[in-house]
XYZ file of C-alpha atoms in Angstrom:
515
model
C 33.324 10.352 -32.470
C 33.086 7.147 -34.500
C 32.838 5.005 -31.183
C 30.296 7.386 -29.575
C 28.038 7.164 -32.775
C 28.411 3.228 -32.253
C 27.145 3.554 -28.745
C 24.401 5.746 -29.813
C 23.301 3.255 -32.543
C 23.375 0.342 -30.032
C 21.270 2.364 -27.618
C 18.638 3.400 -30.395
C 18.449 -0.237 -31.495
C 17.792 -1.433 -28.015
C 15.171 1.385 -27.434
C 13.338 0.531 -30.686
C 13.117 -3.163 -29.772
C 11.909 -2.504 -26.309
C 9.354 -0.002 -27.671
C 8.081 -2.447 -30.323
C 7.907 -5.302 -27.953
C 6.033 -3.209 -25.441
C 3.426 -2.561 -28.142
C 3.020 -6.126 -28.976
C 2.623 -7.171 -25.421
C -0.103 -4.572 -25.006
C -1.950 -5.825 -28.056
C -1.717 -9.597 -27.170
C -1.698 -9.399 -23.257
C 1.278 -11.480 -23.366
C 4.484 -10.615 -21.168
C 6.878 -8.052 -22.286
C 10.298 -9.314 -21.955
C 11.456 -6.990 -19.486
C 8.620 -7.937 -17.310
C 9.187 -11.645 -17.773
C 12.820 -11.279 -16.502
C 11.628 -8.915 -13.731
C 9.160 -11.410 -12.508
C 11.660 -14.092 -12.397
C 13.952 -11.857 -10.432
C 11.274 -11.208 -8.064
C 10.722 -15.121 -7.687
C 14.558 -15.641 -7.124
C 14.927 -13.004 -4.611
C 15.664 -13.972 -1.078
C 12.945 -13.012 1.482
C 14.838 -10.228 3.107
C 15.370 -8.751 -0.089
C 11.694 -8.750 -1.018
C 11.050 -7.348 2.591
C 13.300 -4.406 2.228
C 11.916 -3.638 -1.174
C 8.489 -3.374 -0.078
C 9.518 -1.382 3.304
C 11.957 0.961 1.504
C 10.586 1.398 -1.989
C 6.794 0.751 -1.366
C 4.801 0.780 -4.568
C 7.751 2.169 -6.512
C 9.669 -1.160 -6.413
C 8.189 -2.476 -9.800
C 8.798 0.617 -11.773
C 12.230 0.828 -10.451
C 12.921 -2.799 -11.184
C 11.704 -2.220 -14.832
C 13.951 0.816 -15.052
C 16.856 -1.223 -13.718
C 16.522 -4.046 -16.252
C 16.102 -1.534 -19.147
C 19.217 0.471 -18.149
C 21.381 -2.812 -18.153
C 20.007 -3.498 -21.616
C 20.582 -0.174 -22.927
C 24.214 -0.116 -21.539
C 25.094 -3.574 -22.951
C 23.648 -2.600 -26.347
C 25.850 0.722 -26.215
C 28.723 -1.669 -25.706
C 27.656 -3.586 -28.562
C 27.500 -0.690 -30.753
C 31.012 0.402 -29.796
C 32.125 -3.120 -30.825
C 30.511 -2.573 -34.229
C 32.297 0.687 -34.666
C 35.594 -1.028 -33.996
C 35.022 -3.583 -36.653
C 33.158 -6.431 -34.705
C 29.748 -5.997 -36.086
C 28.953 -9.721 -36.096
C 29.584 -9.781 -32.321
C 27.313 -6.681 -31.733
C 24.385 -8.254 -33.696
C 25.100 -11.539 -31.606
C 24.854 -9.530 -28.474
C 21.593 -8.238 -29.495
C 20.157 -11.527 -30.515
C 21.433 -13.108 -27.251
C 19.670 -10.430 -25.082
C 16.500 -11.295 -27.327
C 16.901 -14.954 -26.658
C 17.186 -14.400 -22.792
C 13.856 -12.498 -22.926
C 12.290 -15.267 -25.002
C 13.454 -17.905 -22.686
C 12.054 -16.064 -19.588
C 8.691 -15.444 -21.367
C 8.487 -19.170 -21.937
C 9.532 -20.390 -18.525
C 8.911 -17.646 -16.136
C 5.759 -17.002 -14.123
C 4.492 -13.846 -15.915
C 1.342 -12.554 -17.365
C -1.879 -14.132 -18.567
C -2.182 -15.578 -22.257
C -1.966 -18.759 -24.423
C 1.260 -19.892 -25.646
C 1.073 -17.761 -28.876
C 0.394 -14.607 -26.790
C 3.342 -15.340 -24.416
C 5.849 -15.933 -27.292
C 4.759 -13.214 -29.612
C 6.073 -10.068 -27.748
C 9.534 -11.658 -26.946
C 9.785 -13.055 -30.477
C 8.956 -9.727 -32.095
C 11.408 -8.094 -29.691
C 14.355 -10.495 -30.580
C 13.677 -9.935 -34.226
C 13.579 -6.226 -34.065
C 16.644 -6.094 -31.803
C 18.710 -8.046 -34.422
C 17.214 -6.116 -37.364
C 17.706 -2.616 -35.562
C 21.292 -3.507 -34.638
C 21.986 -4.489 -38.174
C 20.589 -1.171 -39.445
C 22.030 1.060 -36.788
C 25.585 -0.289 -37.268
C 25.875 -1.002 -40.931
C 27.716 2.374 -41.695
C 30.092 1.821 -38.705
C 32.233 -1.009 -40.139
C 36.017 -0.315 -40.041
C 38.860 -2.179 -41.207
C 42.781 -1.651 -40.927
C 44.344 0.712 -43.368
C 46.994 -0.727 -45.841
C 50.423 -0.279 -44.253
C 52.762 1.964 -45.986
C 56.351 1.860 -46.156
C 57.276 4.760 -43.981
C 54.568 3.752 -41.463
C 55.334 2.701 -37.904
C 53.825 -0.653 -36.704
C 51.172 1.063 -34.680
C 50.317 3.192 -37.586
C 50.055 0.339 -39.949
C 47.304 -1.312 -37.823
C 45.117 1.664 -37.044
C 41.497 1.310 -37.804
C 39.799 3.710 -40.049
C 36.085 4.145 -41.206
C 35.327 2.037 -44.062
C 33.307 4.309 -46.227
C 31.454 5.648 -43.089
C 28.617 7.989 -44.174
C 27.645 10.118 -41.200
C 24.522 11.374 -43.110
C 23.263 7.794 -43.764
C 23.934 6.928 -40.254
C 21.913 9.842 -38.969
C 19.076 9.021 -41.417
C 18.914 5.339 -40.344
C 19.003 6.132 -36.433
C 16.223 8.746 -37.104
C 14.103 6.274 -38.782
C 14.684 3.696 -35.884
C 13.762 6.619 -33.403
C 10.568 7.370 -35.351
C 9.697 3.608 -35.228
C 10.276 3.346 -31.569
C 8.631 6.389 -30.620
C 5.690 5.385 -32.817
C 5.498 2.011 -31.110
C 5.526 3.699 -27.620
C 2.807 6.218 -28.479
C 0.718 3.548 -29.913
C 1.050 1.335 -26.913
C -0.672 4.077 -24.946
C -3.809 3.644 -27.185
C -3.389 -0.088 -27.159
C -3.272 -0.041 -23.428
C -6.496 1.864 -23.309
C -8.284 -0.933 -25.235
C -8.012 -2.898 -21.933
C -10.508 -0.521 -20.356
C -13.149 -1.659 -22.738
C -12.977 -5.061 -20.978
C -14.172 -3.435 -17.836
C -16.589 -1.230 -19.666
C -18.426 -4.244 -20.845
C -19.205 -5.428 -17.329
C -22.066 -3.994 -15.588
C -21.952 -3.865 -11.879
C -24.318 -6.580 -10.703
C -27.249 -5.962 -8.310
C -26.540 -7.921 -5.076
C -29.564 -9.626 -3.537
C -28.033 -8.861 -0.069
C -26.913 -5.254 -0.134
C -25.010 -3.413 2.386
C -26.706 -0.509 4.376
C -25.845 3.101 3.891
C -22.413 4.136 5.199
C -22.821 5.787 8.655
C -19.308 5.229 10.314
C -17.330 8.043 8.730
C -15.499 10.742 10.685
C -14.825 14.250 9.000
C -11.331 15.093 10.351
C -8.934 16.618 7.785
C -6.057 14.123 7.015
C -7.790 11.055 8.622
C -8.124 7.958 6.248
C -11.516 7.977 4.701
C -13.815 5.172 5.833
C -14.011 3.978 2.295
C -10.652 4.022 0.514
C -11.028 5.059 -3.156
C -10.008 2.510 -5.601
C -7.135 4.680 -7.093
C -5.712 4.984 -3.705
C -6.177 1.335 -2.485
C -2.883 -0.328 -1.700
C -1.368 -2.672 -4.109
C 1.097 -5.292 -3.311
C 1.755 -8.284 -5.767
C 4.572 -9.827 -7.662
C 3.625 -8.697 -11.067
C 5.111 -6.097 -13.368
C 2.574 -6.397 -15.943
C -1.032 -6.389 -14.779
C -3.051 -9.170 -16.577
C -5.931 -7.996 -18.707
C -8.351 -10.913 -18.867
C -11.438 -10.780 -21.107
C -14.369 -11.943 -18.882
C -15.823 -13.796 -21.905
C -12.648 -16.061 -21.678
C -12.454 -16.354 -17.980
C -13.214 -19.534 -16.305
C -13.025 -20.761 -12.524
C -12.267 -24.486 -11.884
C -13.168 -25.956 -8.424
C -11.808 -29.398 -8.060
C -9.649 -31.550 -5.658
C -11.319 -33.320 -2.565
C -14.888 -32.671 -3.708
C -17.700 -34.804 -4.768
C -17.837 -33.180 -8.161
C -15.850 -30.553 -10.182
C -17.357 -27.215 -10.609
C -16.473 -25.013 -13.748
C -17.983 -21.532 -13.860
C -17.745 -18.816 -16.530
C -18.044 -15.074 -15.595
C -21.839 -15.085 -16.469
C -22.405 -18.300 -14.423
C -20.641 -16.644 -11.545
C -22.550 -13.241 -11.567
C -25.917 -15.192 -12.066
C -25.583 -16.564 -8.687
C -26.547 -15.131 -5.135
C -24.553 -12.024 -4.824
C -23.800 -10.207 -1.431
C -22.458 -6.751 -0.765
C -20.091 -6.137 2.271
C -17.691 -3.568 3.364
C -14.542 -5.288 4.281
C -11.020 -3.957 5.336
C -8.006 -5.677 3.651
C -4.619 -5.783 5.271
C -1.111 -6.977 3.823
C 1.155 -8.909 5.847
C 4.019 -6.729 4.626
C 2.371 -3.647 6.460
C 4.738 -2.277 9.125
C 3.357 -0.807 12.240
C 1.536 2.347 11.200
C 2.149 1.438 7.427
C 0.037 2.225 4.425
C -0.988 -1.239 3.309
C -4.415 -1.376 4.635
C -7.732 -0.114 3.023
C -11.374 -0.530 3.325
C -13.821 -1.017 0.330
C -17.243 -2.129 -0.500
C -17.146 -5.505 -2.299
C -19.689 -7.464 -4.358
C -19.092 -11.012 -4.788
C -20.477 -14.667 -4.589
C -20.154 -16.380 -1.221
C -17.278 -18.937 -1.669
C -19.185 -21.247 0.679
C -21.995 -21.535 -1.654
C -19.724 -22.735 -4.502
C -18.067 -25.333 -2.149
C -21.285 -26.671 -0.922
C -22.318 -27.314 -4.479
C -18.933 -29.066 -5.185
C -19.346 -31.169 -1.935
C -16.122 -30.855 0.212
C -14.773 -34.282 1.186
C -13.717 -35.500 4.672
C -10.201 -34.740 5.481
C -9.741 -31.471 3.520
C -8.539 -28.562 5.558
C -7.341 -26.117 2.945
C -7.880 -24.702 -0.400
C -5.010 -23.924 -2.898
C -6.177 -20.952 -5.266
C -4.284 -20.125 -8.356
C -4.102 -16.905 -10.121
C -3.941 -16.606 -13.871
C -0.036 -16.073 -13.760
C 0.449 -19.260 -11.716
C 1.001 -17.757 -8.249
C -0.637 -20.110 -5.580
C -2.103 -19.111 -2.201
C -3.112 -21.420 0.626
C -6.247 -20.758 2.740
C -7.725 -22.591 5.648
C -10.854 -24.233 4.542
C -12.599 -23.145 7.635
C -12.128 -19.504 6.855
C -14.311 -20.050 3.809
C -16.998 -22.219 5.478
C -17.426 -20.728 9.026
C -20.049 -18.113 8.243
C -17.790 -15.064 7.488
C -18.361 -13.324 4.349
C -15.474 -14.755 2.174
C -16.387 -14.060 -1.490
C -15.361 -14.199 -5.104
C -15.582 -10.534 -5.610
C -16.416 -8.889 -8.973
C -17.004 -5.314 -8.007
C -15.230 -2.792 -5.685
C -16.805 0.444 -4.520
C -19.624 0.247 -7.072
C -17.569 -0.586 -10.188
C -16.041 -3.663 -11.749
C -12.727 -4.690 -10.198
C -9.799 -2.492 -11.430
C -7.182 -4.568 -13.254
C -4.804 -3.866 -10.519
C -7.079 -5.314 -7.795
C -7.937 -8.685 -9.758
C -10.407 -8.085 -12.551
C -12.484 -9.790 -13.443
C -12.689 -11.913 -10.093
C -10.589 -12.094 -6.967
C -11.016 -13.596 -3.472
C -11.709 -11.450 -0.418
C -11.581 -13.222 2.870
C -12.205 -11.095 6.177
C -9.796 -11.600 9.059
C -6.867 -13.123 7.087
C -3.765 -11.458 5.629
C -3.947 -11.194 1.897
C -0.997 -13.608 1.216
C -3.147 -16.315 2.482
C -6.323 -15.467 1.152
C -6.721 -12.538 -1.293
C -5.978 -14.216 -4.469
C -6.306 -11.837 -7.493
C -7.008 -12.727 -11.105
C -8.268 -16.134 -9.703
C -8.749 -19.061 -12.194
C -8.371 -22.260 -10.094
C -9.614 -23.431 -6.688
C -8.396 -26.652 -5.374
C -9.812 -28.262 -2.041
C -6.898 -29.973 -0.531
C -4.880 -30.578 2.633
C -2.009 -28.324 4.010
C 0.038 -31.410 4.245
C -0.281 -32.039 0.355
C 1.026 -28.703 -0.952
C 3.102 -25.570 -0.205
C 2.013 -22.246 -1.622
C 4.072 -19.442 -3.196
C 4.693 -17.404 -0.081
C 4.966 -20.271 2.401
C 7.738 -21.608 0.273
C 9.504 -18.276 1.120
C 9.397 -18.355 4.726
C 5.784 -16.846 5.721
C 3.560 -18.676 8.045
C 1.048 -21.104 6.615
C -1.940 -19.524 8.481
C -2.101 -15.733 9.361
C -5.174 -14.263 11.017
C -4.867 -10.255 11.133
C -3.369 -8.831 14.257
C -5.117 -6.081 16.182
C -3.609 -2.677 15.109
C -4.116 1.100 15.311
C -2.535 3.751 13.269
C -2.251 7.669 13.800
C -3.128 9.543 10.691
C -3.307 12.843 12.240
C -0.834 14.600 13.008
C 1.781 13.414 10.863
C 5.360 12.769 12.182
C 7.342 15.897 13.065
C 4.439 18.193 12.342
C 4.287 21.625 13.874
C 1.341 22.463 15.913
C 0.097 25.471 17.747
C -0.233 25.393 21.314
C -3.743 25.047 22.492
C -6.546 22.462 21.653
C -5.459 19.756 19.214
C -6.888 16.605 17.636
C -5.247 13.421 16.855
C -7.133 10.839 14.701
C -6.646 7.550 12.951
C -8.049 4.078 12.314
C -7.840 0.733 13.998
C -8.724 -2.686 12.843
C -9.172 -6.296 14.013
C -11.052 -7.911 11.244
C -13.454 -10.746 12.411
C -13.341 -9.455 16.117
C -13.863 -5.667 15.810
C -12.576 -2.823 17.894
C -14.131 -1.898 21.161
C -11.652 0.676 22.384
C -8.835 2.959 21.297
C -6.539 4.736 23.590
C -3.905 7.536 23.258
C -0.799 8.354 25.236
C 0.754 11.679 25.451
C 4.529 11.386 26.283
C 4.673 8.915 29.329
C 1.242 10.125 30.484
C -1.812 7.940 31.418
C -3.582 6.185 28.670
C -6.722 8.221 27.592
C -9.881 6.826 25.689
C -10.259 8.076 22.249
C -13.689 8.706 20.667
C -14.826 6.025 18.319
C -16.821 6.258 15.153
C -19.990 4.148 14.918
C -19.390 0.450 14.173
C -19.858 -0.664 10.704
C -19.108 -4.324 11.247
C -16.353 -6.422 12.853
C -14.757 -6.781 9.386
C -13.967 -3.027 8.849
C -11.569 -0.777 10.347
C -12.843 1.858 12.840
C -11.996 5.564 12.829
C -10.966 7.220 16.128
C -10.376 10.842 17.298
C -8.768 12.259 20.363
C -8.793 15.840 21.562
C -5.779 16.962 23.712
C -4.333 20.405 25.005
C -0.970 20.792 23.076
C 1.650 22.536 25.340
C 4.859 24.104 23.895
C 7.720 21.536 23.272
C 8.274 18.158 21.639
C 5.619 15.419 22.258
C 5.211 11.801 21.486
C 1.697 10.370 20.753
C 1.056 6.764 21.019
C -2.045 4.731 20.102
C -3.194 1.315 21.079
C -6.401 -0.644 20.409
C -8.628 -3.366 22.186
C -10.664 -5.859 20.134
C -14.250 -6.814 20.745
C -13.037 -9.836 22.912
C -11.217 -7.628 25.299
C -7.712 -8.323 24.013
C -5.324 -5.471 24.042
C -2.999 -4.915 21.179
C 0.428 -6.107 22.020
C 3.112 -3.691 22.567
C 5.760 -6.301 21.723
C 7.460 -5.140 18.359
C 8.018 -7.750 15.556
C 8.608 -7.352 11.989
C 6.052 -8.452 9.286
C 7.834 -11.642 8.636
C 6.445 -14.426 9.230
C 3.044 -13.563 10.169
C 2.499 -9.770 10.541
C 4.135 -6.836 12.351
C 3.125 -5.908 15.900
C 4.003 -2.972 18.265
C 2.459 0.409 18.979
C 2.356 3.123 16.415
C 3.575 6.664 17.571
C 4.272 9.831 16.120
C 6.491 12.897 17.388
C 5.158 16.551 17.107
C 6.628 20.106 17.690
C 4.231 22.472 19.510
C 5.009 26.271 19.559
C-alpha cells in the first residue's frame, strides 16, 4: 500500500506540473514542454515513419503523440514516487527535476511555437519548478528508514523498511490539494485558449478589389464533397502540436534576398494593398490515391507578384524560401509566383479571417503546387534566392524540390463496401488538376468499357470539379474505377506510386455489394 501511494503521489505531481505548464503556455503563446519535445520527435523521425503516421493515423497523429509523451512522463513519475516511498526521496525529486530540464532544453533548442525568448522559456520553467515542488509535497510523508535491529530479529527482519511517521491523512490532504491545483489550471486553460479567438475577432475580412463571382459549380448529390470545403472540415497537415496564436498587431513580413530593396510589411500594410478573391483547391503531397487531404476554399489575399515586383527581383534568382513563425522553411519556384497565376498571401478563408490551424494571420496559397513547396502557414519571412543555395525542410527529408500537382479523381459516393439496391444507382466525386483544369471524367464498372461521367460547370482551372455517373446496378459485387483527363488532353496515369517523393498516382476504385 505504501508503494502504491508513492506511485499515486508521483502521478499527481506530474499531472499538476503538466496542467500548470499548459496554462502558462496558453497565456504566453510559448511552447508547452510536451509539444516542444513532440516537435523535435517529429523532426527527428525518419521519412517512412512520418509517411506511416499520416497514412495510418491521419489527423490523430498529433494528439496520439501528445498522449504518448504524457504517458511516459506519468509512468516515470510513478516510478519516482515508488522510489520515494522506499526512502529515496532525493532520487525522486531529481527525476522530476530532470524531466523538467529536458522539457526546458527542448523549449530552447527545438523548433516549436511562436513567441519571444521569455515566452518560449516561461512555460517550461514553470513546469520544471512545479514538478519539483509537487514531487516534494506529494512524497514528504512517504519517507522510510530501516527499523532498529532487535536482539532476536533475523538479518532480513533487521533491515526491513517501515514508514517513518507516515500520516495517510496528511498524504491524502496534500494529494487532494495538488489535484485541485492541476484541475484548476486545466480548467483555466480552456478560458485562456479562448482568448486567442479575440485575435481573430479583431480582424475584419477586407473587401477585395477583385472579387470572385457567385458560386455556380456545385452538384447536389448526398455524400459528395461540397464544392466549397467548410473551414472546420478542411484538411490540416503540418508538423506542429501547438498551433501558433499570433497577434496581427505584432506580425511582420520581411521580403529580402536577391532583390533591389528589402520590403517589410505589417498586417495593416498588407491588407491595405490590392486584394483579390479566388476559389482555389489545395492538395497535400501526402494524399494517397482517393485520400482526404484535398479541399477547396474561397481565399482573399494580396498577389505575391505585386510584392516581388515592388522589391525588384534580381537576375539569377529562381526560388523563394519562405519561413513560418516556428522556423519551418519551404522552397517555391519563383516562376510559380510571377507567371500570372493567382499566388497570394492569403488573409481570409471562406469569408472569415484565416483559422489559427490554417495560418492566421497570413499564409501562402499557390495554385498548382503541392502544399509542401508552396502553402507556408504563419509566414513571417520571404527570401528571394536560388535553389542551389538552400535546402528546405521537406526536401531535406527526401521529397522532391519541385512538385506540380498530378491529375487525380476520387469516388465519394458510394463508399467502399456499401450495400446498394439493384436498379438505377449514382456514383459521384471530385477530380482536380490545378492550373490545367479537368475536361473529362470516366467511370468503369468492373472490367467494362470506360463511360463518360457528367461534369459540373467549370469554376476555374484552379478548383476541383464535381462529377456524377448514373448506372444500372445489378445484383452481385462490383468494382467502380474513376479516371480524369486534364484540359490539355492528358489522361490521368494508372501507374501506382506512393506519395513520396512528389505525390501519389494511380486510379481510385471502390467495391460495392448490390442486392
